[in-house]
Tab-separated table of C-alpha atoms and ligand atoms in Angstrom:
chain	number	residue	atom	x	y	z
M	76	UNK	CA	90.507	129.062	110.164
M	77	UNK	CA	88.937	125.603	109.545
M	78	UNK	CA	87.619	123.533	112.111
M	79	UNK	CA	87.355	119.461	111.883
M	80	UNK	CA	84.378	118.726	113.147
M	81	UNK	CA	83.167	115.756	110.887
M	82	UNK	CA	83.407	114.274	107.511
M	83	UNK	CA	80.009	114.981	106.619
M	84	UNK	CA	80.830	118.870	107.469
M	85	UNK	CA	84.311	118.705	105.686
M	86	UNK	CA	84.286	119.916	101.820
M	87	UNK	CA	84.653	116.831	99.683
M	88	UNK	CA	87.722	118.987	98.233
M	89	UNK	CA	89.268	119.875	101.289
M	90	UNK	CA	89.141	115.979	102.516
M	91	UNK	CA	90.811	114.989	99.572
M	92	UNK	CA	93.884	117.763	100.386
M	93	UNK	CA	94.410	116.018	103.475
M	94	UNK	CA	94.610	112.602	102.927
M	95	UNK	CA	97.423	112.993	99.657
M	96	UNK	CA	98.859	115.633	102.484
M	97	UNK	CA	98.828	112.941	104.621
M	98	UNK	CA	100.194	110.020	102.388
M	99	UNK	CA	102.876	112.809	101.098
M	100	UNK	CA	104.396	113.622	104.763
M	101	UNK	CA	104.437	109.831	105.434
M	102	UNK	CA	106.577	109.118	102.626
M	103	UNK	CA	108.702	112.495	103.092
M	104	UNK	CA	108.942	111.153	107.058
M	105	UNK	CA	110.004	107.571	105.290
M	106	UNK	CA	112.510	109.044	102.654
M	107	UNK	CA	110.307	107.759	100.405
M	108	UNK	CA	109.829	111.267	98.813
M	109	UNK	CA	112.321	115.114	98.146
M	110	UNK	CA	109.005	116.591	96.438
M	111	UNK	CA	107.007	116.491	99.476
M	112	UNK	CA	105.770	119.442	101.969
M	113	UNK	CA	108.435	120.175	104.348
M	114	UNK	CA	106.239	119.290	107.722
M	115	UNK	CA	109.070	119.697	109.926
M	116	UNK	CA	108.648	123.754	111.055
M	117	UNK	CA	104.841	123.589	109.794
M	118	UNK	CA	103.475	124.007	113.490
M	119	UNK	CA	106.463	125.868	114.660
M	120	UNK	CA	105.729	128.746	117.671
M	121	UNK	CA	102.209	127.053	117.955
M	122	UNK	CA	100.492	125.477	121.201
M	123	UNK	CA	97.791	122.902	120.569
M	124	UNK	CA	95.909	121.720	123.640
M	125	UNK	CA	94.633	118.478	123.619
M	126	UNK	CA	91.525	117.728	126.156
M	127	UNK	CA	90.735	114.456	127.337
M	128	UNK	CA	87.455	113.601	129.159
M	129	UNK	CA	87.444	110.022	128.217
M	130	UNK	CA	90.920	107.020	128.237
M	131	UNK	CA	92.774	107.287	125.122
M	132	UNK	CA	96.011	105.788	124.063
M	133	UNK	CA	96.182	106.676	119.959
M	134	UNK	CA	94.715	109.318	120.092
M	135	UNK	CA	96.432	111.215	122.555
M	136	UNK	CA	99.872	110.089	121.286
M	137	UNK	CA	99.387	110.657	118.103
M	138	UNK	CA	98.263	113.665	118.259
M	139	UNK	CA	100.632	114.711	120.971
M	140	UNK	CA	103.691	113.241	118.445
M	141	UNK	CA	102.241	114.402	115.263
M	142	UNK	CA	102.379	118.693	116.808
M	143	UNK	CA	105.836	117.729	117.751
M	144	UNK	CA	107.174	116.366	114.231
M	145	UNK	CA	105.706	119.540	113.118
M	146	UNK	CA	107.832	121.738	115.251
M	147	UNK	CA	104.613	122.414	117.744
M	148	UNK	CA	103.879	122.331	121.653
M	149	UNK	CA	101.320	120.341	123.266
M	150	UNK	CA	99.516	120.707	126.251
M	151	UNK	CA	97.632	117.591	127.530
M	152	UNK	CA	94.408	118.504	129.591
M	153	UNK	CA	91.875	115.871	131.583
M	154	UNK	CA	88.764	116.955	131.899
M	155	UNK	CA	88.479	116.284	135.328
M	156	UNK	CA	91.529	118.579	136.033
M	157	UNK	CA	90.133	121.312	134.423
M	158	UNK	CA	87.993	123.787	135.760
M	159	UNK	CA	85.556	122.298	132.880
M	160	UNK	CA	84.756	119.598	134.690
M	161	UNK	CA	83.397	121.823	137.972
M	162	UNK	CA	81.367	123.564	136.485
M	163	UNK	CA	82.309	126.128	134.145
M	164	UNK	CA	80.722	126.792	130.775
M	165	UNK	CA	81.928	125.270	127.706
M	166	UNK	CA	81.711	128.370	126.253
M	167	UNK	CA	83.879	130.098	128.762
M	168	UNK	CA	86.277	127.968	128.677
M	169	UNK	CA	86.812	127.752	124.483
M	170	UNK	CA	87.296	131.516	125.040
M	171	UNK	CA	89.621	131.400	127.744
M	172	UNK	CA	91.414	128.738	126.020
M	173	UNK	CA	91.758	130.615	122.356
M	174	UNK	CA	93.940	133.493	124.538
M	175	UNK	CA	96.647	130.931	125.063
M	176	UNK	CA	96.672	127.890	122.011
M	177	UNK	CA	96.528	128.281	118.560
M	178	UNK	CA	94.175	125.129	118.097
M	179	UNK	CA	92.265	122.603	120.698
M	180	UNK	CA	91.431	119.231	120.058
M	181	UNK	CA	89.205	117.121	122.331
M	182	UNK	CA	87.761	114.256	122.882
M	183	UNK	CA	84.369	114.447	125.239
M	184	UNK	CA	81.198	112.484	125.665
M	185	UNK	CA	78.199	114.593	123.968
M	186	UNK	CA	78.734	116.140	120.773
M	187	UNK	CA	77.341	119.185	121.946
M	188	UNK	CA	80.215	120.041	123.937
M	189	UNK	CA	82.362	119.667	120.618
M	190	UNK	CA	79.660	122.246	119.059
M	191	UNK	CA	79.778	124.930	121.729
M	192	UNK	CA	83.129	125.022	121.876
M	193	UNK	CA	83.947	125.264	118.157
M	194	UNK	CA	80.881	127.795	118.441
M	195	UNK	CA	82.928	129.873	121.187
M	196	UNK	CA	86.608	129.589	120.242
M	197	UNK	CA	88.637	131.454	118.084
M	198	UNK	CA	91.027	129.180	116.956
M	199	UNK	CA	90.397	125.689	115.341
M	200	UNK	CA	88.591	123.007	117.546
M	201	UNK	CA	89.036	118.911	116.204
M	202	UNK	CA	86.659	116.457	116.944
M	203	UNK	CA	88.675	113.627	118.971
M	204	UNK	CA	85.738	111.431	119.389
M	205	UNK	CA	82.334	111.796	120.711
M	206	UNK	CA	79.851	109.452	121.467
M	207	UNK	CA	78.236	109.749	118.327
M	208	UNK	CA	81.570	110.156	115.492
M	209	UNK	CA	84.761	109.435	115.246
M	210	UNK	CA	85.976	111.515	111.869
M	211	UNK	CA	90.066	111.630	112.505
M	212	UNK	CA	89.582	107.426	112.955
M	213	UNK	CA	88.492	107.556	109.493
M	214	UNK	CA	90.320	109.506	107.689
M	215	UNK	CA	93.358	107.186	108.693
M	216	UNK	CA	91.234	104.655	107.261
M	217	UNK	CA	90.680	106.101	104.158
M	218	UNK	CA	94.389	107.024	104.099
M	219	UNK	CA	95.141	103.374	104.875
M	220	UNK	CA	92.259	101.785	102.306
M	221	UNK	CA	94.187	103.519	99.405
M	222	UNK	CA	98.166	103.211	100.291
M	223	UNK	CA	97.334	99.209	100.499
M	224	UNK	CA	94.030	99.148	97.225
M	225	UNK	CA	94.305	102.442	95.793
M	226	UNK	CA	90.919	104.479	95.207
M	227	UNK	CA	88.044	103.788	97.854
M	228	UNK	CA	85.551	105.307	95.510
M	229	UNK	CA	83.157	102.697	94.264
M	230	UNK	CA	84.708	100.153	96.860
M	231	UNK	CA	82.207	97.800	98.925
M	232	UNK	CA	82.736	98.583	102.495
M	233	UNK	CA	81.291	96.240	105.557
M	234	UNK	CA	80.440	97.448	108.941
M	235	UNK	CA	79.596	94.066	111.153
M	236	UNK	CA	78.456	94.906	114.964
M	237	UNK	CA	77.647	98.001	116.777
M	238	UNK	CA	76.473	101.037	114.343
M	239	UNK	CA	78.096	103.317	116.862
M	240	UNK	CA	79.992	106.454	116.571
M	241	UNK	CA	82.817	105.029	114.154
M	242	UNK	CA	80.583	103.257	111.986
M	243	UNK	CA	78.700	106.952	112.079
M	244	UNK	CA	82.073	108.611	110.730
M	245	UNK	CA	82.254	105.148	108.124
M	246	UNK	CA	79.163	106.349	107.045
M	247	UNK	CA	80.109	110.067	106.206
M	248	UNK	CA	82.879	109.250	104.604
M	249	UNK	CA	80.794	107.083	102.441
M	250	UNK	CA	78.959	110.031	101.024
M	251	UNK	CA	81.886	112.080	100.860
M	252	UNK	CA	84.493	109.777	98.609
M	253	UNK	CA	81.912	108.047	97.032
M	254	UNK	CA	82.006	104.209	98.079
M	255	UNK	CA	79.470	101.854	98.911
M	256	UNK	CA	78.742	100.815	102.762
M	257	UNK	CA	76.139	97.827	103.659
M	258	UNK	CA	75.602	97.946	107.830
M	259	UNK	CA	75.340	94.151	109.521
M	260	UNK	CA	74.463	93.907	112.752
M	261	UNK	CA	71.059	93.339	115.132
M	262	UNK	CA	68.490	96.486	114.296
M	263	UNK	CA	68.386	97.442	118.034
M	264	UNK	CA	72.095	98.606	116.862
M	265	UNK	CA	71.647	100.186	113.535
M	266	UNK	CA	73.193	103.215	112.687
M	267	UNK	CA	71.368	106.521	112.887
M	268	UNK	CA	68.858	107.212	109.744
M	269	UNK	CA	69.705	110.757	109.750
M	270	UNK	CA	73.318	109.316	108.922
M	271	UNK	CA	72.419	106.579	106.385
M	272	UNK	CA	69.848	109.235	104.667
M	273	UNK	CA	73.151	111.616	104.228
M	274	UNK	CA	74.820	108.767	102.201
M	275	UNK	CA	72.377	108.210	99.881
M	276	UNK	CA	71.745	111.332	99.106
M	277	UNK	CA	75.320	111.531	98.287
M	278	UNK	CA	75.029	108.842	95.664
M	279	UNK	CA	76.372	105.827	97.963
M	280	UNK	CA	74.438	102.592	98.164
M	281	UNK	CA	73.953	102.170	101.855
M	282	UNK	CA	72.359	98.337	102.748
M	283	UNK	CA	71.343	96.619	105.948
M	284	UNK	CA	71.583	92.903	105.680
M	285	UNK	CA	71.020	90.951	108.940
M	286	UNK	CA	72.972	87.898	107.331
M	287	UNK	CA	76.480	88.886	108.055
M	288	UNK	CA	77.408	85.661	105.523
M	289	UNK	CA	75.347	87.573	102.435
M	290	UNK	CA	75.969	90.932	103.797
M	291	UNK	CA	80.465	90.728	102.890
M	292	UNK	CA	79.884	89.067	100.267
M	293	UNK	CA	81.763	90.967	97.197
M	294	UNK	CA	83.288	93.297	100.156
M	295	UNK	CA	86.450	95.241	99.458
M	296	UNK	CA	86.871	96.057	103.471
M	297	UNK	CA	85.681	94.439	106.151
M	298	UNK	CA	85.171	96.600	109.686
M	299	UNK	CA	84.298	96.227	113.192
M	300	UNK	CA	84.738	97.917	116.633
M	301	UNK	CA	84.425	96.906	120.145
M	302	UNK	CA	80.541	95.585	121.225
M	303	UNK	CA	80.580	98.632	124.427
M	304	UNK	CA	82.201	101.631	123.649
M	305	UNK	CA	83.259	103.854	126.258
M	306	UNK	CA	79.683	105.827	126.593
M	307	UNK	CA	77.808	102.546	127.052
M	308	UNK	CA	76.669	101.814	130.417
M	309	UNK	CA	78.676	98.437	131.428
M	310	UNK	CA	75.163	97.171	132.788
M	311	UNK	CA	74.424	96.328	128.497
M	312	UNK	CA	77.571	94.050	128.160
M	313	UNK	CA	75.779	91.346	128.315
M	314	UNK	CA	73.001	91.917	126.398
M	315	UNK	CA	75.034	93.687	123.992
M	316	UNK	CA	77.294	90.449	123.835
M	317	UNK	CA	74.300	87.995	122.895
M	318	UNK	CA	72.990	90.098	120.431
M	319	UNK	CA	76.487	91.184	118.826
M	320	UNK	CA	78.119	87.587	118.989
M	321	UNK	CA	76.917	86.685	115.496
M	322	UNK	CA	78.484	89.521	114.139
M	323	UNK	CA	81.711	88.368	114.974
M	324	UNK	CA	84.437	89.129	112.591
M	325	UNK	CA	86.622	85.519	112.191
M	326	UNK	CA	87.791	83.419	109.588
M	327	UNK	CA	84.687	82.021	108.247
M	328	UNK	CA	83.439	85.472	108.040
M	329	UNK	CA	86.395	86.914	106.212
M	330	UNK	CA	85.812	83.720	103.722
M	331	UNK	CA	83.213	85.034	102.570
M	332	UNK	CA	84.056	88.230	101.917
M	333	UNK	CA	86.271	88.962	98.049
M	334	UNK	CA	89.805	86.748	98.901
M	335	UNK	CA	91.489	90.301	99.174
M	336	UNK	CA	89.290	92.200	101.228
M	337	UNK	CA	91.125	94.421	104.001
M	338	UNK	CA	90.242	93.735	107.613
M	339	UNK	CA	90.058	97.511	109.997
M	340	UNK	CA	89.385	97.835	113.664
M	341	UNK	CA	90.709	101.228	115.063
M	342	UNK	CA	91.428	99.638	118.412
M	343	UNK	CA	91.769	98.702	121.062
M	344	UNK	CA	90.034	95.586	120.688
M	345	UNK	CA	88.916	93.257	122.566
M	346	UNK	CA	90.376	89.692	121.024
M	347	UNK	CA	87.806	86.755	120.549
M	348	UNK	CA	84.998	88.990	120.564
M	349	UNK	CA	84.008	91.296	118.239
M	350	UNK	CA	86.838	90.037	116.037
M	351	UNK	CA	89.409	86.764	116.558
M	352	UNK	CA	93.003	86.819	117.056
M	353	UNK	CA	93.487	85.239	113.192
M	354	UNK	CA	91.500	88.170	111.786
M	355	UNK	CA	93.157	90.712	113.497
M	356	UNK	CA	96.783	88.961	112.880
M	357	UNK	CA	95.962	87.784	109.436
M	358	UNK	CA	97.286	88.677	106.158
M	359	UNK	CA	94.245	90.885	105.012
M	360	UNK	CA	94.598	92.725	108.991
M	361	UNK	CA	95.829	96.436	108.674
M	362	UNK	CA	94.804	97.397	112.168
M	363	UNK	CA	98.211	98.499	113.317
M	364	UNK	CA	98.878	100.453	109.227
M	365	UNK	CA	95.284	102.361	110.689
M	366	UNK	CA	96.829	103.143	114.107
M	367	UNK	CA	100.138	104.894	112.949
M	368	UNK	CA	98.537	106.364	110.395
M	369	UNK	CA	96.009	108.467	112.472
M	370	UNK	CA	99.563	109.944	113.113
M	371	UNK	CA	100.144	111.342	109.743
M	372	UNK	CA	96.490	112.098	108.536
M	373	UNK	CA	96.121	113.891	112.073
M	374	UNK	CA	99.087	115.958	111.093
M	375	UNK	CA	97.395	116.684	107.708
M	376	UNK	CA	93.963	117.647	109.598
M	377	UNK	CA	96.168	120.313	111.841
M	378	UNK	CA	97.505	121.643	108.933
M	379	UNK	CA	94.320	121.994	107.290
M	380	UNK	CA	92.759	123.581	110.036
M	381	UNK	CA	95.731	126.400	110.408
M	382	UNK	CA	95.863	127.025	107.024
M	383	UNK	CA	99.368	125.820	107.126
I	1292	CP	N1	91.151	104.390	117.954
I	1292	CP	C1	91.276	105.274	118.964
I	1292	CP	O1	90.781	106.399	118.912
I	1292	CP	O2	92.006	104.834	120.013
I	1292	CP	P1	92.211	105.547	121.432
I	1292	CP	O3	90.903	105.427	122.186
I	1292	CP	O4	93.307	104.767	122.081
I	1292	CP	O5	92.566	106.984	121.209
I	1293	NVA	N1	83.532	103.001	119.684
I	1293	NVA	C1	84.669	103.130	120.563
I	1293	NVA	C2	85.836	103.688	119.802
I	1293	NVA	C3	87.102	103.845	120.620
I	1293	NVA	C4	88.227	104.442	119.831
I	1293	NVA	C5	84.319	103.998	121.749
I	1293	NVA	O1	83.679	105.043	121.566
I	1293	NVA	O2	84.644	103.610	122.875
């Protein structure tokens, strides 16, 4: 039993598996493929329950899709309908919960929610996003880097805005497929240390470069993410607004980044701020390739986790 937690806590090996898992169901699903693992009675006679305590559109179809292309039940929980959310432990409830599904995924606001119940369960939890990472996001990102480039390793990567929890997951991944990330935003945003020390230690250059004009140039990818995410108190907008704005992602920007760099945001965006309507509908924009494939490298995670 395996859980997904985060990159950084996910065998380098084991991350590899899943995203040529994931790029060989996607062509098997696209006909594309006869050699490919037969994903369609993978999941068969298992429930997965999938707990919300923050919105979600992606991730909670997705994932809710991906368990039933693999022959698999779902079972969507809020986490203000559950008894979770009045009160009872989180370690209660993980061992409640591993009585009747064979995995959990959820999505909360503190990562130590994520850690107690993976601590307390008995079957595989998945990390669904917590304030601080955002690790299935990323490996669709990965998965989508290399169907459209080929090999991320060695790659230039640029993160432009908030150094929040996706950037965090960017930054993992980093150190655990080998590519290069340099981190452009205003300090008062920059992502954790502990993070950016992980990286290097793993042999990735990791740069911050306040000039987001010097800081893509020679990039291979170009990323960015909404200026509040959904654990930011709405009272920062505006601040966070004035100091984000010149971290924009637009046209200029993109010019100055290598003529074939790939634009990601993992959505949903908000248009004409953190990144304009001609980035995100542009030639070099794979936002929507990123979205369905959190689809098939989620599938690839479940199987991982099951040992399926
Ligand atoms: N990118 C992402 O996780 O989207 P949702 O919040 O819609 O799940
Ligand atoms: N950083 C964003 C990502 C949403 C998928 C948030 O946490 O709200």
């Amino acid at each position: 039993m395996n859980h997904f937690l985060d990159i950084h806590k996910t065998d380098p090996v084991a991350l590899r598996g899943i995203i040529d898992m994931a790029a060989d169901m996607k062509a098997a699903r696209q006909g594309r493929s006869r050699g490919a693992p037969d994903d369609e009675r993978a999941l068969e006679g298992q429930m997965v329950a999938l707990i919300f305590e923050k919105p979600s559109t992606r991730t909670r179809v997705s994932f809710d899709v991906g368990v039933r292309q693999m022959g698999g039940q779902t079972m969507l929980l809020s986490g203000t309908d559950m008894q979770l959310g009045h009160g009872e432990t989180i370690a209660d409830t993980a061992r409640v919960l591993s009585r009747y599904v064979d995995l959990i995924m959820i999505r909360t606001f503190d990562e130590s929610v994520l850690i107690e119940m993976s601590e307390y369960a008995d079957v595989p939890v998945i990390n669904g996003l917590t304030d601080r990472t955002h690790p299935c996001q990323i490996m669709a990102d990965i998965q989508t880097f290399e169907e459209h480039r080929g090999p991320i390793k060695g790659k230039k990567v640029v993160w432009s805005g908030d150094g929040n929890n996706v950037c965090a997951s960017f930054l993992h991944a980093a150190g655990q497929f080998g590519f290069d990330l340099t981190f452009t935003g205003p300090a008062q945003l920059d992502p954790e240390e502990e993070f950016i020390g992980l990286a290097r230690k793993a042999g990735s250059a990791i740069k911050i470069e306040r000039d987001p004009h010097k800081a893509v140039e020679g990039a291979d990818l170009v990323v960015t993410d909404t200026w509040v995410s959904m654990h930011d108190s709405q009272s920062a907008k505006e601040r966070r607004h004035n100091m984000l704005r010149p971290y924009q992602v637009n046209e200029a920007l993109m010019a100055s980044a290598k003529p074939d760099a790939l634009f990601m945001h993992c959505l949903p965006a908000h248009r004409e701020e953190e990144a304009t309507s001609a980035v995100m509908d542009g030639p070099n924009s794979v936002v929507f390739d990123e979205a369905e494939n959190r689809l098939h490298a989620q599938k690839a995670v479940m199987r991982w986790c099951l040992g399926l």
